[in-house]
């Protein structure tokens, strides 16, 4: 293994030496640069273990809250103030109300859209023959004339026979 590949295993060598391949462990023992890097990492971890966070002072919370209040200035305009009040006021559940209104608008809009699309049925195209027959059905005079022609044709064909 080369030193570049070993750098990926240095933390594992420090915390879980059993999970690192034997080839990597052998390389660290033989290579002075990798051994020095592992020793520096070990020294850094020892210093970090000894470090303790300082305890906050007696008035830390009060000073922090005072500074936060001074930093939180009121929004500039009337619209921004109203928006901030609606979004962050604990007495008015704006988000729940807005979600309910949005749900109602979507439900009504979807229902109207479904009704509009439902009413628009495509017109059925009829053929010319069907339209002619429909117009003939309503014309009684035409039927009388056709019947008269049929009767006259039958008489003339019987007379010729």
mmCIF file of C-alpha atoms in Angstrom:
data_model
loop_
_atom_site.group_PDB
_atom_site.id
_atom_site.type_symbol
_atom_site.label_atom_id
_atom_site.label_comp_id
_atom_site.label_asym_id
_atom_site.label_seq_id
_atom_site.Cartn_x
_atom_site.Cartn_y
_atom_site.Cartn_z
ATOM 1 C CA UNK A 1 0.000 0.000 0.000
ATOM 2 C CA UNK A 2 1.109 3.538 -0.569
ATOM 3 C CA UNK A 3 0.888 6.502 1.810
ATOM 4 C CA UNK A 4 -2.108 8.028 0.018
ATOM 5 C CA UNK A 5 -4.253 4.964 0.645
ATOM 6 C CA UNK A 6 -3.104 4.783 4.265
ATOM 7 C CA UNK A 7 -4.331 8.345 4.971
ATOM 8 C CA UNK A 8 -7.892 7.083 4.476
ATOM 9 C CA UNK A 9 -7.307 4.433 7.180
ATOM 10 C CA UNK A 10 -5.533 6.577 9.815
ATOM 11 C CA UNK A 11 -8.678 7.402 11.775
ATOM 12 C CA UNK A 12 -9.671 3.739 11.692
ATOM 13 C CA UNK A 13 -6.194 2.777 12.926
ATOM 14 C CA UNK A 14 -6.643 5.177 15.830
ATOM 15 C CA UNK A 15 -10.189 4.217 16.907
ATOM 16 C CA UNK A 16 -10.692 0.638 15.612
ATOM 17 C CA UNK A 17 -7.363 -0.996 14.769
ATOM 18 C CA UNK A 18 -8.983 -4.410 14.276
ATOM 19 C CA UNK A 19 -11.084 -3.223 11.330
ATOM 20 C CA UNK A 20 -8.067 -2.068 9.299
ATOM 21 C CA UNK A 21 -6.397 -4.557 6.917
ATOM 22 C CA UNK A 22 -3.116 -6.078 8.116
ATOM 23 C CA UNK A 23 -1.333 -4.631 5.080
ATOM 24 C CA UNK A 24 -2.191 -1.076 6.213
ATOM 25 C CA UNK A 25 -0.998 -1.774 9.760
ATOM 26 C CA UNK A 26 2.255 -3.205 8.405
ATOM 27 C CA UNK A 27 2.779 -0.108 6.209
ATOM 28 C CA UNK A 28 2.353 2.256 9.182
ATOM 29 C CA UNK A 29 4.958 0.295 11.156
ATOM 30 C CA UNK A 30 7.446 0.435 8.279
ATOM 31 C CA UNK A 31 6.810 4.006 6.974
ATOM 32 C CA UNK A 32 8.132 6.805 9.192
ATOM 33 C CA UNK A 33 5.918 9.500 7.588
ATOM 34 C CA UNK A 34 2.714 7.526 8.141
ATOM 35 C CA UNK A 35 3.736 6.612 11.689
ATOM 36 C CA UNK A 36 4.423 10.315 12.440
ATOM 37 C CA UNK A 37 0.997 11.266 10.984
ATOM 38 C CA UNK A 38 -0.705 8.646 13.179
ATOM 39 C CA UNK A 39 1.219 9.893 16.253
ATOM 40 C CA UNK A 40 0.190 13.519 15.520
ATOM 41 C CA UNK A 41 -3.433 12.445 15.174
ATOM 42 C CA UNK A 42 -3.193 10.556 18.475
ATOM 43 C CA UNK A 43 -1.707 13.634 20.206
ATOM 44 C CA UNK A 44 -4.501 15.836 18.846
ATOM 45 C CA UNK A 45 -7.137 13.430 20.122
ATOM 46 C CA UNK A 46 -5.465 13.355 23.576
ATOM 47 C CA UNK A 47 -5.552 17.169 23.750
ATOM 48 C CA UNK A 48 -9.210 17.170 22.708
ATOM 49 C CA UNK A 49 -10.023 14.647 25.445
ATOM 50 C CA UNK A 50 -8.452 16.903 28.084
ATOM 51 C CA UNK A 51 -10.247 20.088 26.908
ATOM 52 C CA UNK A 52 -13.281 21.159 28.884
ATOM 53 C CA UNK A 53 -15.849 23.718 27.763
ATOM 54 C CA UNK A 54 -15.941 26.773 30.000
ATOM 55 C CA UNK A 55 -18.943 27.130 32.262
ATOM 56 C CA UNK A 56 -21.236 30.032 31.325
ATOM 57 C CA UNK A 57 -21.439 32.952 33.726
ATOM 58 C CA UNK A 58 -24.317 33.557 36.116
ATOM 59 C CA UNK A 59 -26.029 36.079 33.848
ATOM 60 C CA UNK A 60 -25.323 34.341 30.553
ATOM 61 C CA UNK A 61 -28.973 33.533 29.792
ATOM 62 C CA UNK A 62 -30.195 37.023 30.675
ATOM 63 C CA UNK A 63 -27.518 38.669 28.511
ATOM 64 C CA UNK A 64 -28.254 36.321 25.625
ATOM 65 C CA UNK A 65 -32.009 37.007 25.711
ATOM 66 C CA UNK A 66 -31.411 40.772 25.963
ATOM 67 C CA UNK A 67 -29.122 40.676 22.956
ATOM 68 C CA UNK A 68 -31.607 38.581 20.982
ATOM 69 C CA UNK A 69 -34.397 41.081 21.764
ATOM 70 C CA UNK A 70 -32.236 43.988 20.651
ATOM 71 C CA UNK A 71 -31.285 42.206 17.419
ATOM 72 C CA UNK A 72 -34.858 41.252 16.573
ATOM 73 C CA UNK A 73 -36.076 44.578 15.221
ATOM 74 C CA UNK A 74 -39.674 45.010 14.069
ATOM 75 C CA UNK A 75 -40.266 44.499 10.335
ATOM 76 C CA UNK A 76 -39.997 47.662 8.264
ATOM 77 C CA UNK A 77 -43.423 48.088 6.683
ATOM 78 C CA UNK A 78 -47.010 47.562 7.766
ATOM 79 C CA UNK A 79 -47.409 44.592 5.420
ATOM 80 C CA UNK A 80 -44.256 42.956 6.808
ATOM 81 C CA UNK A 81 -45.486 43.484 10.387
ATOM 82 C CA UNK A 82 -48.855 41.917 9.584
ATOM 83 C CA UNK A 83 -47.203 38.990 7.803
ATOM 84 C CA UNK A 84 -44.841 38.398 10.742
ATOM 85 C CA UNK A 85 -47.750 38.560 13.197
ATOM 86 C CA UNK A 86 -49.771 36.055 11.182
ATOM 87 C CA UNK A 87 -46.846 33.667 10.733
ATOM 88 C CA UNK A 88 -45.293 33.798 14.192
ATOM 89 C CA UNK A 89 -48.088 34.750 16.577
ATOM 90 C CA UNK A 90 -48.857 31.932 18.975
ATOM 91 C CA UNK A 91 -52.498 32.973 19.429
ATOM 92 C CA UNK A 92 -53.578 32.684 15.794
ATOM 93 C CA UNK A 93 -53.106 29.328 14.020
ATOM 94 C CA UNK A 94 -52.425 30.858 10.602
ATOM 95 C CA UNK A 95 -50.783 27.848 9.040
ATOM 96 C CA UNK A 96 -53.639 25.496 9.887
ATOM 97 C CA UNK A 97 -56.195 28.044 8.684
ATOM 98 C CA UNK A 98 -54.305 28.619 5.429
ATOM 99 C CA UNK A 99 -54.028 24.879 4.822
ATOM 100 C CA UNK A 100 -57.781 24.490 5.335
ATOM 101 C CA UNK A 101 -58.590 27.340 2.942
ATOM 102 C CA UNK A 102 -56.205 25.969 0.325
ATOM 103 C CA UNK A 103 -57.797 22.521 0.626
ATOM 104 C CA UNK A 104 -61.280 24.001 0.194
ATOM 105 C CA UNK A 105 -60.207 26.036 -2.843
ATOM 106 C CA UNK A 106 -58.616 23.003 -4.468
ATOM 107 C CA UNK A 107 -61.678 20.832 -3.777
ATOM 108 C CA UNK A 108 -64.111 23.385 -5.192
ATOM 109 C CA UNK A 109 -61.877 24.133 -8.165
ATOM 110 C CA UNK A 110 -61.407 20.444 -8.913
ATOM 111 C CA UNK A 111 -65.163 19.826 -8.688
ATOM 112 C CA UNK A 112 -65.947 22.709 -11.029
ATOM 113 C CA UNK A 113 -63.295 21.561 -13.458
ATOM 114 C CA UNK A 114 -64.696 18.028 -13.395
ATOM 115 C CA UNK A 115 -68.207 19.343 -14.078
ATOM 116 C CA UNK A 116 -67.018 21.543 -16.931
ATOM 117 C CA UNK A 117 -65.149 18.688 -18.569
ATOM 118 C CA UNK A 118 -68.043 16.297 -17.904
ATOM 119 C CA UNK A 119 -70.624 18.504 -19.668
ATOM 120 C CA UNK A 120 -68.561 18.869 -22.797
ATOM 121 C CA UNK A 121 -69.457 15.639 -24.563
ATOM 122 C CA UNK A 122 -68.370 15.465 -28.172
ATOM 123 C CA UNK A 123 -71.160 15.793 -30.742
ATOM 124 C CA UNK A 124 -71.906 12.552 -32.535
ATOM 125 C CA UNK A 125 -71.362 12.856 -36.266
ATOM 126 C CA UNK A 126 -74.164 11.295 -38.286
ATOM 127 C CA UNK A 127 -73.805 10.234 -41.859
ATOM 128 C CA UNK A 128 -75.654 11.881 -44.738
ATOM 129 C CA UNK A 129 -77.858 8.819 -45.189
ATOM 130 C CA UNK A 130 -79.036 8.908 -41.596
ATOM 131 C CA UNK A 131 -79.752 12.649 -41.841
ATOM 132 C CA UNK A 132 -81.784 12.092 -45.021
ATOM 133 C CA UNK A 133 -83.805 9.314 -43.424
ATOM 134 C CA UNK A 134 -84.449 11.465 -40.365
ATOM 135 C CA UNK A 135 -85.745 14.290 -42.556
ATOM 136 C CA UNK A 136 -87.945 11.845 -44.490
ATOM 137 C CA UNK A 137 -89.480 10.559 -41.233
ATOM 138 C CA UNK A 138 -90.854 14.005 -40.484
ATOM 139 C CA UNK A 139 -92.263 14.588 -43.971
ATOM 140 C CA UNK A 140 -95.668 12.827 -44.352
ATOM 141 C CA UNK A 141 -96.344 14.435 -47.743
ATOM 142 C CA UNK A 142 -93.224 12.847 -49.185
ATOM 143 C CA UNK A 143 -94.392 9.408 -48.006
ATOM 144 C CA UNK A 144 -97.731 9.917 -49.696
ATOM 145 C CA UNK A 145 -96.023 10.869 -52.950
ATOM 146 C CA UNK A 146 -93.661 7.883 -52.759
ATOM 147 C CA UNK A 147 -96.578 5.533 -52.039
ATOM 148 C CA UNK A 148 -98.461 6.994 -55.001
ATOM 149 C CA UNK A 149 -95.453 6.367 -57.238
ATOM 150 C CA UNK A 150 -95.126 2.800 -55.952
ATOM 151 C CA UNK A 151 -98.800 2.120 -56.658
ATOM 152 C CA UNK A 152 -98.610 3.607 -60.162
ATOM 153 C CA UNK A 153 -95.451 1.601 -60.909
ATOM 154 C CA UNK A 154 -97.129 -1.616 -59.711
ATOM 155 C CA UNK A 155 -100.163 -0.945 -61.962
ATOM 156 C CA UNK A 156 -98.060 -0.191 -64.996
ATOM 157 C CA UNK A 157 -95.935 -3.301 -64.506
ATOM 158 C CA UNK A 158 -99.074 -5.481 -64.057
ATOM 159 C CA UNK A 159 -100.629 -4.002 -67.180
ATOM 160 C CA UNK A 160 -97.587 -4.746 -69.271
ATOM 161 C CA UNK A 161 -97.547 -8.404 -68.150
#
